[in-house]
Short mmCIF file of C-alpha atoms in Angstrom, two decimals:
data_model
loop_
_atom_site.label_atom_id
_atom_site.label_comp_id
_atom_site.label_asym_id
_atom_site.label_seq_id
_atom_site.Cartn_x
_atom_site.Cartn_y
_atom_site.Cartn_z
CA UNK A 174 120.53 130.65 84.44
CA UNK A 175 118.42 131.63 81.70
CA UNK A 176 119.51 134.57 79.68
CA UNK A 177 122.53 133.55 78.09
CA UNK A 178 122.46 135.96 75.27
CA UNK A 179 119.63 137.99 76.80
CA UNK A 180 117.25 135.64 75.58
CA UNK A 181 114.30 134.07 76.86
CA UNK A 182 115.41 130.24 76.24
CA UNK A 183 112.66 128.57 78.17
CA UNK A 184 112.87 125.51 76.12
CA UNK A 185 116.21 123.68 76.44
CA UNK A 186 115.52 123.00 79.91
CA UNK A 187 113.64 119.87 78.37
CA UNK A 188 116.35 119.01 75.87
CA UNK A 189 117.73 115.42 76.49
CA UNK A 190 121.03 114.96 77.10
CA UNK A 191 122.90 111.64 77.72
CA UNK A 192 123.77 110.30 81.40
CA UNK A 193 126.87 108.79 83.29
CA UNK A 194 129.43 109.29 80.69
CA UNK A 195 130.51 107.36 77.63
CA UNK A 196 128.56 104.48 79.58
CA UNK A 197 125.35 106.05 79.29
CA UNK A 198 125.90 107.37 75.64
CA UNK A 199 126.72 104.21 74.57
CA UNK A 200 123.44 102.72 75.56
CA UNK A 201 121.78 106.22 74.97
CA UNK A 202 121.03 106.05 79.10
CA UNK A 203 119.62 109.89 79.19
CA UNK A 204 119.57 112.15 82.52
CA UNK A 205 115.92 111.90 82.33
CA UNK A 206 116.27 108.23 82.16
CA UNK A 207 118.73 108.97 85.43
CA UNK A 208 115.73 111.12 86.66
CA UNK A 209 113.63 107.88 86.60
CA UNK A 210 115.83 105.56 88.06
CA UNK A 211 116.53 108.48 91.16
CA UNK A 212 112.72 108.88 91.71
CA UNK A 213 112.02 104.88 91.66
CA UNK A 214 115.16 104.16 93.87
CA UNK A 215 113.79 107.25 96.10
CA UNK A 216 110.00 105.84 96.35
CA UNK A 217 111.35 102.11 97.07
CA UNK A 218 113.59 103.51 100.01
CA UNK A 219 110.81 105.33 101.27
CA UNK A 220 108.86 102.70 101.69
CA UNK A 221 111.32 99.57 102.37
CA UNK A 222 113.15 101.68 105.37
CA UNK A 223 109.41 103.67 106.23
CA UNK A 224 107.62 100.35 106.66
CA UNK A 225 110.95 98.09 108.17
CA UNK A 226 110.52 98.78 111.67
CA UNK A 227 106.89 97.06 111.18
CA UNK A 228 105.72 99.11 114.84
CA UNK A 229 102.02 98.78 115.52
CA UNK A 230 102.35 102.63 116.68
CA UNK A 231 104.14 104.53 113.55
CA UNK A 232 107.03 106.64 114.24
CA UNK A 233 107.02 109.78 111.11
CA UNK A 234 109.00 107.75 108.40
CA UNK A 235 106.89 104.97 108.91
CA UNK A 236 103.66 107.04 109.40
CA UNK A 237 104.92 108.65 105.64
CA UNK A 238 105.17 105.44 103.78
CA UNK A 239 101.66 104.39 105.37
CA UNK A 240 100.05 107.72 104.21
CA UNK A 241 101.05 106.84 100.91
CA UNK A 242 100.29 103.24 100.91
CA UNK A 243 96.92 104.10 102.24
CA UNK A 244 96.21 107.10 100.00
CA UNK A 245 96.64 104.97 96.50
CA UNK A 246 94.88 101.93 98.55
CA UNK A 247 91.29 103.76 99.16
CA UNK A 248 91.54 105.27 95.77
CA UNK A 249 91.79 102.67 93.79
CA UNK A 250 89.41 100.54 95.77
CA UNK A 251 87.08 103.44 96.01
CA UNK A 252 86.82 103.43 92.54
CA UNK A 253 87.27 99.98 91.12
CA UNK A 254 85.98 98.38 94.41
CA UNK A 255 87.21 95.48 96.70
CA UNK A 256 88.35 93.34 93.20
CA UNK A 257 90.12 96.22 92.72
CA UNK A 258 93.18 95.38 94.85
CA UNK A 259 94.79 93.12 92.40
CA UNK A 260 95.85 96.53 90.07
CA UNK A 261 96.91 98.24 93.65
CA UNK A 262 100.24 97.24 92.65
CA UNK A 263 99.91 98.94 89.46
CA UNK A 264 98.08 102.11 90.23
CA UNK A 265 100.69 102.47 93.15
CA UNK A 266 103.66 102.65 90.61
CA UNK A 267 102.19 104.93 88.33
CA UNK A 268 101.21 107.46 91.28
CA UNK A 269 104.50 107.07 92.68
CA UNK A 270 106.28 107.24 89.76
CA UNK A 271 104.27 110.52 88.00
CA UNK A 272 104.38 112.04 91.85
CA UNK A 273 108.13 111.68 92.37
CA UNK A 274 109.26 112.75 88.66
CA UNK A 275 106.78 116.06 89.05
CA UNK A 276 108.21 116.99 92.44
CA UNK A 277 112.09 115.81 92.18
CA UNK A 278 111.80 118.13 88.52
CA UNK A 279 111.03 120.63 90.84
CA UNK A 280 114.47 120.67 92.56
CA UNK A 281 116.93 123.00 91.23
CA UNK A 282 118.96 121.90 87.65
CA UNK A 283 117.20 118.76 88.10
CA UNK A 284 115.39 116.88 84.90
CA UNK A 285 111.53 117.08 84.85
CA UNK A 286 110.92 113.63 82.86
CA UNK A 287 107.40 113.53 83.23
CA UNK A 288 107.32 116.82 80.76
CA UNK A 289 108.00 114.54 78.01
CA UNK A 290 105.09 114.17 75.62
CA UNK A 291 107.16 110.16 74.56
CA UNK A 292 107.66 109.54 78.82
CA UNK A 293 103.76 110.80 79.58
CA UNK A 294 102.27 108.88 76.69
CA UNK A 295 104.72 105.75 77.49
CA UNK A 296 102.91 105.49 80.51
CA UNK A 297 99.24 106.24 79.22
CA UNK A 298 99.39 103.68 76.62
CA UNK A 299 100.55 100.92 79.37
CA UNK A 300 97.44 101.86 81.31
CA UNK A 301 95.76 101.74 77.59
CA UNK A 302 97.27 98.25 77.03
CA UNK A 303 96.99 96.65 80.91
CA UNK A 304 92.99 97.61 81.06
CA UNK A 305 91.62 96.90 77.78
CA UNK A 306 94.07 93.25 78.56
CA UNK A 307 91.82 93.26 81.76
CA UNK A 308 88.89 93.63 80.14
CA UNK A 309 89.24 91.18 77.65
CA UNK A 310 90.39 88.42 80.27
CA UNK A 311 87.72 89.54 82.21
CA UNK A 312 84.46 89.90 79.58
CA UNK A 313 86.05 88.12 76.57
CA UNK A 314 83.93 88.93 73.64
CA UNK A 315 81.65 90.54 76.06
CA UNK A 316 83.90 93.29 76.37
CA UNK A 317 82.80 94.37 72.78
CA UNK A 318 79.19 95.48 74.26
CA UNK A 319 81.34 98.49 75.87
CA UNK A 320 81.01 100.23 72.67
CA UNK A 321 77.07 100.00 72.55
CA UNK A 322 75.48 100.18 75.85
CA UNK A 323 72.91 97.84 76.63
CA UNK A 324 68.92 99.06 75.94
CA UNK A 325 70.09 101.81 73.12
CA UNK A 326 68.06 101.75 69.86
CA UNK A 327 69.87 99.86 67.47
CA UNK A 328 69.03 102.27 65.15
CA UNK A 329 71.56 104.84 67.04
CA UNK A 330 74.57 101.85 66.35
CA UNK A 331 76.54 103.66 63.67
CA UNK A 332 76.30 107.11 65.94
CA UNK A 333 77.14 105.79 69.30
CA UNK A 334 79.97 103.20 68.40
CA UNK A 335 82.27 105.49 66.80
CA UNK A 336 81.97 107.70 68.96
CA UNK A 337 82.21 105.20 71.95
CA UNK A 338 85.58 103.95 69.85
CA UNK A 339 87.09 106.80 69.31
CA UNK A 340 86.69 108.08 73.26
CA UNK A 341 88.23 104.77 73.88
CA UNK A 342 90.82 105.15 71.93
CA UNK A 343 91.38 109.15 72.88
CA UNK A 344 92.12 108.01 76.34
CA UNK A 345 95.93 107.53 76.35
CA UNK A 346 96.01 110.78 74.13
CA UNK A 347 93.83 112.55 76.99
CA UNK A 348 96.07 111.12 79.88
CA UNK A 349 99.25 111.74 78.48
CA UNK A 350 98.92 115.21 77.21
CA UNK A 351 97.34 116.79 79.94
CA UNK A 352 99.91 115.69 82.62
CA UNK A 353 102.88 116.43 79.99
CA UNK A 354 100.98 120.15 78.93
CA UNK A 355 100.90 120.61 83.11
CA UNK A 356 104.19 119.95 83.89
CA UNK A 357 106.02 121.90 80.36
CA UNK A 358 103.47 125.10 81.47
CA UNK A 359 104.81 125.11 84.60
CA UNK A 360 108.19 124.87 84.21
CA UNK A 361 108.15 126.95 81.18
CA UNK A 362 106.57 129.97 83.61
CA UNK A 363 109.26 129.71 86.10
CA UNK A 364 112.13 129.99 83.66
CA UNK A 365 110.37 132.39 82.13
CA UNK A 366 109.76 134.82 85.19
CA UNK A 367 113.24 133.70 86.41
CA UNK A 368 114.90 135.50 83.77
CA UNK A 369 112.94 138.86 84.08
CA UNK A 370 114.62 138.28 87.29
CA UNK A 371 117.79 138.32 85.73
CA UNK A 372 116.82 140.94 82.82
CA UNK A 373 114.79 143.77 84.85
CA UNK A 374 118.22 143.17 87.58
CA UNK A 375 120.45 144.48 85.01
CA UNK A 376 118.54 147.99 84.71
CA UNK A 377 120.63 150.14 86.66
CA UNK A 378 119.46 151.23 90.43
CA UNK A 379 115.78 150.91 90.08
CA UNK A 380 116.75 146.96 88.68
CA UNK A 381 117.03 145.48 91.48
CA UNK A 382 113.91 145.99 92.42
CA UNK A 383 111.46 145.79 89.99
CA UNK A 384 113.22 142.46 89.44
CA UNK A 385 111.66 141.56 93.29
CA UNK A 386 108.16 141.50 91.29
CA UNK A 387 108.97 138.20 89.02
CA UNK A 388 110.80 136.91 91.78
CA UNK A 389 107.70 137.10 94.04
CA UNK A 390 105.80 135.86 91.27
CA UNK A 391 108.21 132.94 90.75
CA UNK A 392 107.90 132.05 94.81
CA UNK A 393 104.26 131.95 94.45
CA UNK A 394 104.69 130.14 91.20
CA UNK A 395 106.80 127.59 92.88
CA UNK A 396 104.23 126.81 95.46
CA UNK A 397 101.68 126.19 92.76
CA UNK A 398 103.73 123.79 91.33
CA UNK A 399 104.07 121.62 93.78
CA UNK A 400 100.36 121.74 94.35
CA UNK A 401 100.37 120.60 90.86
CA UNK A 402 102.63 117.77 90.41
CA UNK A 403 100.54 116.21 93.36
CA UNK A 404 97.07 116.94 91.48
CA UNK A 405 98.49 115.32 88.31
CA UNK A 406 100.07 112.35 90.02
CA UNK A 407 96.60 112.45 91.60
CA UNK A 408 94.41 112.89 88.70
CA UNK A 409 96.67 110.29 86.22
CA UNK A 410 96.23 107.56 89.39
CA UNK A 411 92.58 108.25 89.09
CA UNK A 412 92.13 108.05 85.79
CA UNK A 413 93.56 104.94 85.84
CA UNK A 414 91.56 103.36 88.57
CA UNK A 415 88.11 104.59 86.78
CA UNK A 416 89.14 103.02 82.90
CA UNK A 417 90.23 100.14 85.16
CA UNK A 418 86.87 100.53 87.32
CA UNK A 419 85.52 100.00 83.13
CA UNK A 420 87.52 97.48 82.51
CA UNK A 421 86.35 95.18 85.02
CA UNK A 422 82.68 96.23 85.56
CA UNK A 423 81.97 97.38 81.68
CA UNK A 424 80.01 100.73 82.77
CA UNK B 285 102.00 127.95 75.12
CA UNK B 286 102.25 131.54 74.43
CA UNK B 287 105.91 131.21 76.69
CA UNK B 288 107.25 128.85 74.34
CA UNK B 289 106.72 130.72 71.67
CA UNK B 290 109.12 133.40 73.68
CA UNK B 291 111.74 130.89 72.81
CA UNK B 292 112.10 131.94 69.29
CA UNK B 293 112.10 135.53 68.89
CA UNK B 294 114.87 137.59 67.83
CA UNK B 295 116.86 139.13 70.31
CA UNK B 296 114.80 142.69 71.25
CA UNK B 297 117.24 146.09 71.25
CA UNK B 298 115.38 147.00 74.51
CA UNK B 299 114.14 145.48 77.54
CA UNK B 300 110.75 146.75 76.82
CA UNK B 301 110.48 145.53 73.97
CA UNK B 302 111.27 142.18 74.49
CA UNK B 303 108.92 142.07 77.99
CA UNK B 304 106.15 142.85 75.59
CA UNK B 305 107.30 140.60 73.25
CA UNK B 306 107.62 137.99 75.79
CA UNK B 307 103.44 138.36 76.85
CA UNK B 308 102.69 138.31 73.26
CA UNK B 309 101.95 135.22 70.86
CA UNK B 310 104.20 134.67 68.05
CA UNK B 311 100.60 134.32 66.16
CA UNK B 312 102.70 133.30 62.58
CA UNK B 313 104.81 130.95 63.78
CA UNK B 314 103.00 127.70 62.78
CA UNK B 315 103.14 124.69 65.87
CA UNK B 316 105.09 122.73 63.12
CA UNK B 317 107.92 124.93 63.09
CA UNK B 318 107.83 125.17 66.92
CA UNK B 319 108.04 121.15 67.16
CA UNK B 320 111.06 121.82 64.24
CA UNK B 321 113.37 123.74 66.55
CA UNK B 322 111.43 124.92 69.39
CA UNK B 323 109.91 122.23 71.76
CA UNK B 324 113.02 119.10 72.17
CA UNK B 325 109.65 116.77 73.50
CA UNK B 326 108.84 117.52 69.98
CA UNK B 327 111.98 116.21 68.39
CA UNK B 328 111.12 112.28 67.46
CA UNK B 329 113.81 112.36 64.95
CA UNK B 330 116.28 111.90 68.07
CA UNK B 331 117.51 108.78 68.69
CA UNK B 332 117.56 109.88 72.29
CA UNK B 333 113.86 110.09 72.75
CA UNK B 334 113.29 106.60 71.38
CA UNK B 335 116.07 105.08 73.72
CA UNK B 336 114.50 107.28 76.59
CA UNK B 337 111.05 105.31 76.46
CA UNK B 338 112.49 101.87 76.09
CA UNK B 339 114.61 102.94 79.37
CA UNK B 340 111.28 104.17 80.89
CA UNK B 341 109.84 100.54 80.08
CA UNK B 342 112.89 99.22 81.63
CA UNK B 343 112.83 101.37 84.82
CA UNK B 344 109.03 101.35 85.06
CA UNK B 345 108.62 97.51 84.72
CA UNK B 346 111.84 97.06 87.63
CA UNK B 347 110.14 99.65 89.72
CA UNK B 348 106.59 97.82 89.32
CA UNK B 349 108.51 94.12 90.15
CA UNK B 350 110.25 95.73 92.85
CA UNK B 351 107.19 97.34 94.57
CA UNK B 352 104.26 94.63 93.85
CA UNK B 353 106.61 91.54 94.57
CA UNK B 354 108.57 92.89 97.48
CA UNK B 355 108.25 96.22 99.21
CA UNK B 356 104.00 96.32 99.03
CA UNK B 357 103.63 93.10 100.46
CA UNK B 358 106.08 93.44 103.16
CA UNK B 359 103.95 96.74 103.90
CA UNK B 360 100.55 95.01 103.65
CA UNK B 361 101.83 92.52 106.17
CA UNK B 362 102.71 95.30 108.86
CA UNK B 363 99.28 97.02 108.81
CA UNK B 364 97.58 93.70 108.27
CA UNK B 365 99.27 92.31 111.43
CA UNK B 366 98.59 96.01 112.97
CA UNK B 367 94.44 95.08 112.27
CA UNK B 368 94.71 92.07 113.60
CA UNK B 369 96.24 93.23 116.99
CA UNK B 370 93.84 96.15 117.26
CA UNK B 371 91.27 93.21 116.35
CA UNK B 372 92.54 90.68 119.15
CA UNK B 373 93.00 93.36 121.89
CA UNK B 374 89.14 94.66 121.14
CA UNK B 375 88.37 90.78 121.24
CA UNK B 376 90.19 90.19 124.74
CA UNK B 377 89.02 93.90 125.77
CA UNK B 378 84.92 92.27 125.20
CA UNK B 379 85.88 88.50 126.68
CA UNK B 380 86.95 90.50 129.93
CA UNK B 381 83.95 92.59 129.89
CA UNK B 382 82.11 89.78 130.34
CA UNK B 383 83.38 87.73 132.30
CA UNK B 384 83.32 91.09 134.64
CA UNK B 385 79.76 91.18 134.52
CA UNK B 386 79.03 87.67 135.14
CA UNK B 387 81.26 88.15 138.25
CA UNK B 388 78.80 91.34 138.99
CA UNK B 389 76.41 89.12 138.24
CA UNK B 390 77.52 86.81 140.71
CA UNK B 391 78.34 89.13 143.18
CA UNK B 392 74.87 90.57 142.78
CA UNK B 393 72.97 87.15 144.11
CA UNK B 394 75.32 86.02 146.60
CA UNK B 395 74.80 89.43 148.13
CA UNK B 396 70.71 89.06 148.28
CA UNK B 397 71.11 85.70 149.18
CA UNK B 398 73.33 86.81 152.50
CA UNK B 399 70.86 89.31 152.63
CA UNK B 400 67.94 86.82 152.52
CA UNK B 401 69.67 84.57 154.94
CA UNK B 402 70.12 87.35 157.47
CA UNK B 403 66.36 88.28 157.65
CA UNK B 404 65.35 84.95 158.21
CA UNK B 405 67.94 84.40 161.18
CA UNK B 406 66.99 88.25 162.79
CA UNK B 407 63.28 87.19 162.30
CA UNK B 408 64.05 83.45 163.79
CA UNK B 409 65.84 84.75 166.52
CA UNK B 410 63.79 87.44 167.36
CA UNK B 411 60.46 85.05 167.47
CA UNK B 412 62.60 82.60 169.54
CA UNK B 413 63.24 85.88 171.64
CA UNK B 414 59.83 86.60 172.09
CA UNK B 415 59.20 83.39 173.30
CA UNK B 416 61.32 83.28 176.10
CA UNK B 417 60.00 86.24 176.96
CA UNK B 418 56.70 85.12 176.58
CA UNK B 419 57.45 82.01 178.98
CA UNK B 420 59.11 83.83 181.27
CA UNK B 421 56.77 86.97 182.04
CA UNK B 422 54.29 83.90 182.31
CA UNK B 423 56.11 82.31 184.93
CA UNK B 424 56.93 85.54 186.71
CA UNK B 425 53.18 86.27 186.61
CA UNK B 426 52.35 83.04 187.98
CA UNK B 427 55.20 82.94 191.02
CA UNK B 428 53.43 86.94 191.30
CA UNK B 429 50.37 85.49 191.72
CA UNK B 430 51.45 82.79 194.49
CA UNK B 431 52.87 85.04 195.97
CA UNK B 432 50.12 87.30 195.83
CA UNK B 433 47.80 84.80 197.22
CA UNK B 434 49.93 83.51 200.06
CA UNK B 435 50.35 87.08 200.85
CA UNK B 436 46.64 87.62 201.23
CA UNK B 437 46.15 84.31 203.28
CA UNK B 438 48.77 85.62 205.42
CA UNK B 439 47.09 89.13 205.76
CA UNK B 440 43.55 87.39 206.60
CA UNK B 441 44.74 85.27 209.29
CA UNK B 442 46.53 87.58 210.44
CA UNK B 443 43.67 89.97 210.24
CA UNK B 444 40.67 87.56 212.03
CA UNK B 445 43.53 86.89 214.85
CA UNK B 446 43.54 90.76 214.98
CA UNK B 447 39.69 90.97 214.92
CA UNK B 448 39.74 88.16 217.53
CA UNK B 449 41.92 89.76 219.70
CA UNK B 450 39.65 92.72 219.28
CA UNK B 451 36.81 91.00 220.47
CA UNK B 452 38.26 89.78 223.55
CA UNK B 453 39.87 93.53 224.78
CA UNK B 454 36.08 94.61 223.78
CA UNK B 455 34.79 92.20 226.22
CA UNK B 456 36.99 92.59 228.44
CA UNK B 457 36.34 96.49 228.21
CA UNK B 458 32.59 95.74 228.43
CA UNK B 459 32.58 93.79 231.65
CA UNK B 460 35.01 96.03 232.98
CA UNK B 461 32.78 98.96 232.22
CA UNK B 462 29.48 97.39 233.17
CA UNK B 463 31.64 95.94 236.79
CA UNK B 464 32.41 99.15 237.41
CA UNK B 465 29.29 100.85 236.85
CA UNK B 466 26.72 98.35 238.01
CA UNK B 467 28.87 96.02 239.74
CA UNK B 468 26.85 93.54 238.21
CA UNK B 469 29.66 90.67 236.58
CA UNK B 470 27.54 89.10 233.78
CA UNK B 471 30.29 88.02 231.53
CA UNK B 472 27.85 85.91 229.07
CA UNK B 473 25.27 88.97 228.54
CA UNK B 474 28.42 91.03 227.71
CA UNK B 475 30.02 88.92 225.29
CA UNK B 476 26.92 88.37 223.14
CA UNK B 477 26.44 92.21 222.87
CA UNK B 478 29.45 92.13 221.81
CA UNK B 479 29.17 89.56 219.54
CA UNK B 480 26.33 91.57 218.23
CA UNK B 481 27.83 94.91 218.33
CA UNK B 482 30.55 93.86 216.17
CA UNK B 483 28.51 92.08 213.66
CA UNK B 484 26.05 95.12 213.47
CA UNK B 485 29.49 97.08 212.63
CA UNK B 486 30.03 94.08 210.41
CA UNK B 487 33.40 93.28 211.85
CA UNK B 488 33.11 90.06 213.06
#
């Protein structure tokens, strides 16, 4: 699906396009915007029909949407602690949400949104917004002593607060470009190896199969990926719990 | 990052060439013109991109209304009410254990009691026992004994009529003998030597 022209065109896979017709252009509604609304409505039946037969001995589909319930629950008070389960909520959305657009752009001609740099940092700058609004509710002016730790020379002041400012500041950037850099790498590598598949087939007899190398590499490949839209959901949920863990606890 | 680079080169005259074209960098293209016309994440001038976040904000702040204010409580309930049961059950599980062992308990001293109780009726009725016994083995003795001494009264009257009646076939004897031989009849003489015969023999 990739060599029109016998090119490598690795890159329009992430080109937006618009969704549902002249409805969706008009209110420039784009298939990764359709993407979105797929994984939420997915995630939400998951755990609406997992957790409606409410049996004290889970069946699989209930035992499912308890795993995942459970998983975000003792991360996020593992790290932010029992106060913590106020931003459950939260951190459950965003894990959901980055989990199910990683592994639904992992289904055939289906959109990866979480490979956009404007979706990934979106999202990173709401965590940005929600625990520095935390903190401030929480610590008031108080929360200013985040930048200069307690018991430092004051001497140090004009090297450690810019530097505790700007790491502040870097941690949307952080957040947001490492799960959008994961998910365009990994997509870029399959359509890349796909189409040796489709080049190294055209080569006469022996084609065929030296095109079975890419293809095994794209099989492995595919495995890793999933592996990896898990560990970024994973690693963007805990992220979030520890600047929130900051937020309300200031170090 | 070296892959999307791939994106832009010319179309290679052979397949080799390309492959090796495809594993190297494209070292002089700058990242600006990659964000120009290679990468469409890169491509803010889009109207598309902006309309795709405010749509994200949409979706995302549904989703988060949807999950916090319905579907996450309604699942908190079911494993809170699942914690409560195991809670209760454990609770009823321990209130039964004890009341078990306080019927143990019970069961325990209203066994050593019987137990208790028994002893003292064996050893009661076995004391009561040995008194009858006692009393009657004494009366036995005693009715023994009675008869013991009636017996012997019995045997010595019975014995000095005997030793009487011996006396008189001795004297009888005697005078006999001494008629016969001397023809002398002294019936006096012959008793008191007998008399004296028998006491000597200490018989009398």
């Amino acid at each position: 699906m990739a060599a029109e022209g016998k090119t490598i065109d690795a890159l329009s896979q992430f080109e937006l396009t618009h969704a549902f017709g002249p409805i969706g252009a008009a209110v420039n509604f784009t298939q990764s915007n359709a993407h979105m609304l797929a994984a939420c409505v997915v995630v939400v039946l998951i755990m609406a029909m997992g957790m409606a037969p409410r049996a004290v001995v889970p069946g699989r589909f209930q035992a499912l949407a308890e795993t995942f319930y459970e998983f975000v629950e003792n991360l996020v008070t593992g790290q932010v602690g029992h106060e913590g389960k106020r931003y459950f909520p939260f951190v459950f959305a965003l894990f959901m949400f980055v989990l199910f657009g990683n592994v639904i752009g992992l289904l055939p001609y289906a959109f990866t949104y979480t490979s956009h740099i404007a979706v990934t940092f979106g999202l990173a700058f709401l965590v940005f917004l929600v625990t520095t609004v935390v903190a401030i509710a929480l610590h008031g002016k108080k929360f200013l002593g985040y930048f200069f730790p307690e018991g430092a020379p004051l001497w140090l002041a004009p090297i450690i607060v810019p530097v505790e400012v700007v790491s502040y500041l870097s941690r949307p950037i952080s957040l947001s470009v490492r799960l959008f850099a994961n998910m365009v790498a990994g997509h870029v590598l399959l359509k890349v190896f796909a189409t040796f598949v489709v080049l190294l087939g055209g080569l006469g007899i022996v084609g065929p199969f030296i095109a079975t190398l890419p293809l095994a590499v794209n099989v492995l490949l595919v495995g890793f990926e999933f592996l990896v839209a898990f560990l970024q959901a994973y690693v963007f949920a805990i992220l979030t719990s520890i600047y929130l863990h900051d937020a309300v606890h200031l170090h | 990052m070296r892959s999307l680079r791939t994106q832009m080169m010319k179309p290679a005259h052979t397949l080799t060439a390309r492959l090796a074209l495809a594993t190297l960098a494209m070292a002089a293209s700058t990242t600006a013109a990659l964000a120009a016309d290679g990468m469409p994440q890169l491509d803010f001038g889009n109207p598309m991109m902006l309309a795709q976040v405010v749509w994200l904000l949409i979706i995302f702040g549904v989703f988060y209304y949807v999950l916090s204010g319905i579907v996450l409580p309604k699942a908190a309930s079911v494993l809170e009410e699942r914690r409560s049961r195991i809670e209760g059950d454990l609770e009823a599980a321990r209130a039964a254990k004890a009341e078990a062992d306080a019927a143990m308990a019970a069961h325990q001293a209203a066994t050593a009691r019987a137990r208790a109780e028994s002893q003292a009726a064996i050893t009661a009725a076995m004391e009561a026992a040995q008194a009858e016994a006692a009393a009657r083995t004494a009366a036995l003795n005693e009715r023994l004994a009675q008869q013991i001494s009636s017996a012997e009264a019995r045997i010595a009257t019975a014995r000095d009529a005997a030793m009487g009646a011996l006396r008189e076939v001795a004297t009888d004897t005697a005078n006999a003998l001494v008629h016969r031989l001397t023809g002398i009849s002294n019936e006096a003489a012959v008793a008191a030597a007998v008399q004296r015969e028998l006491a000597a023999q200490g018989k009398a």
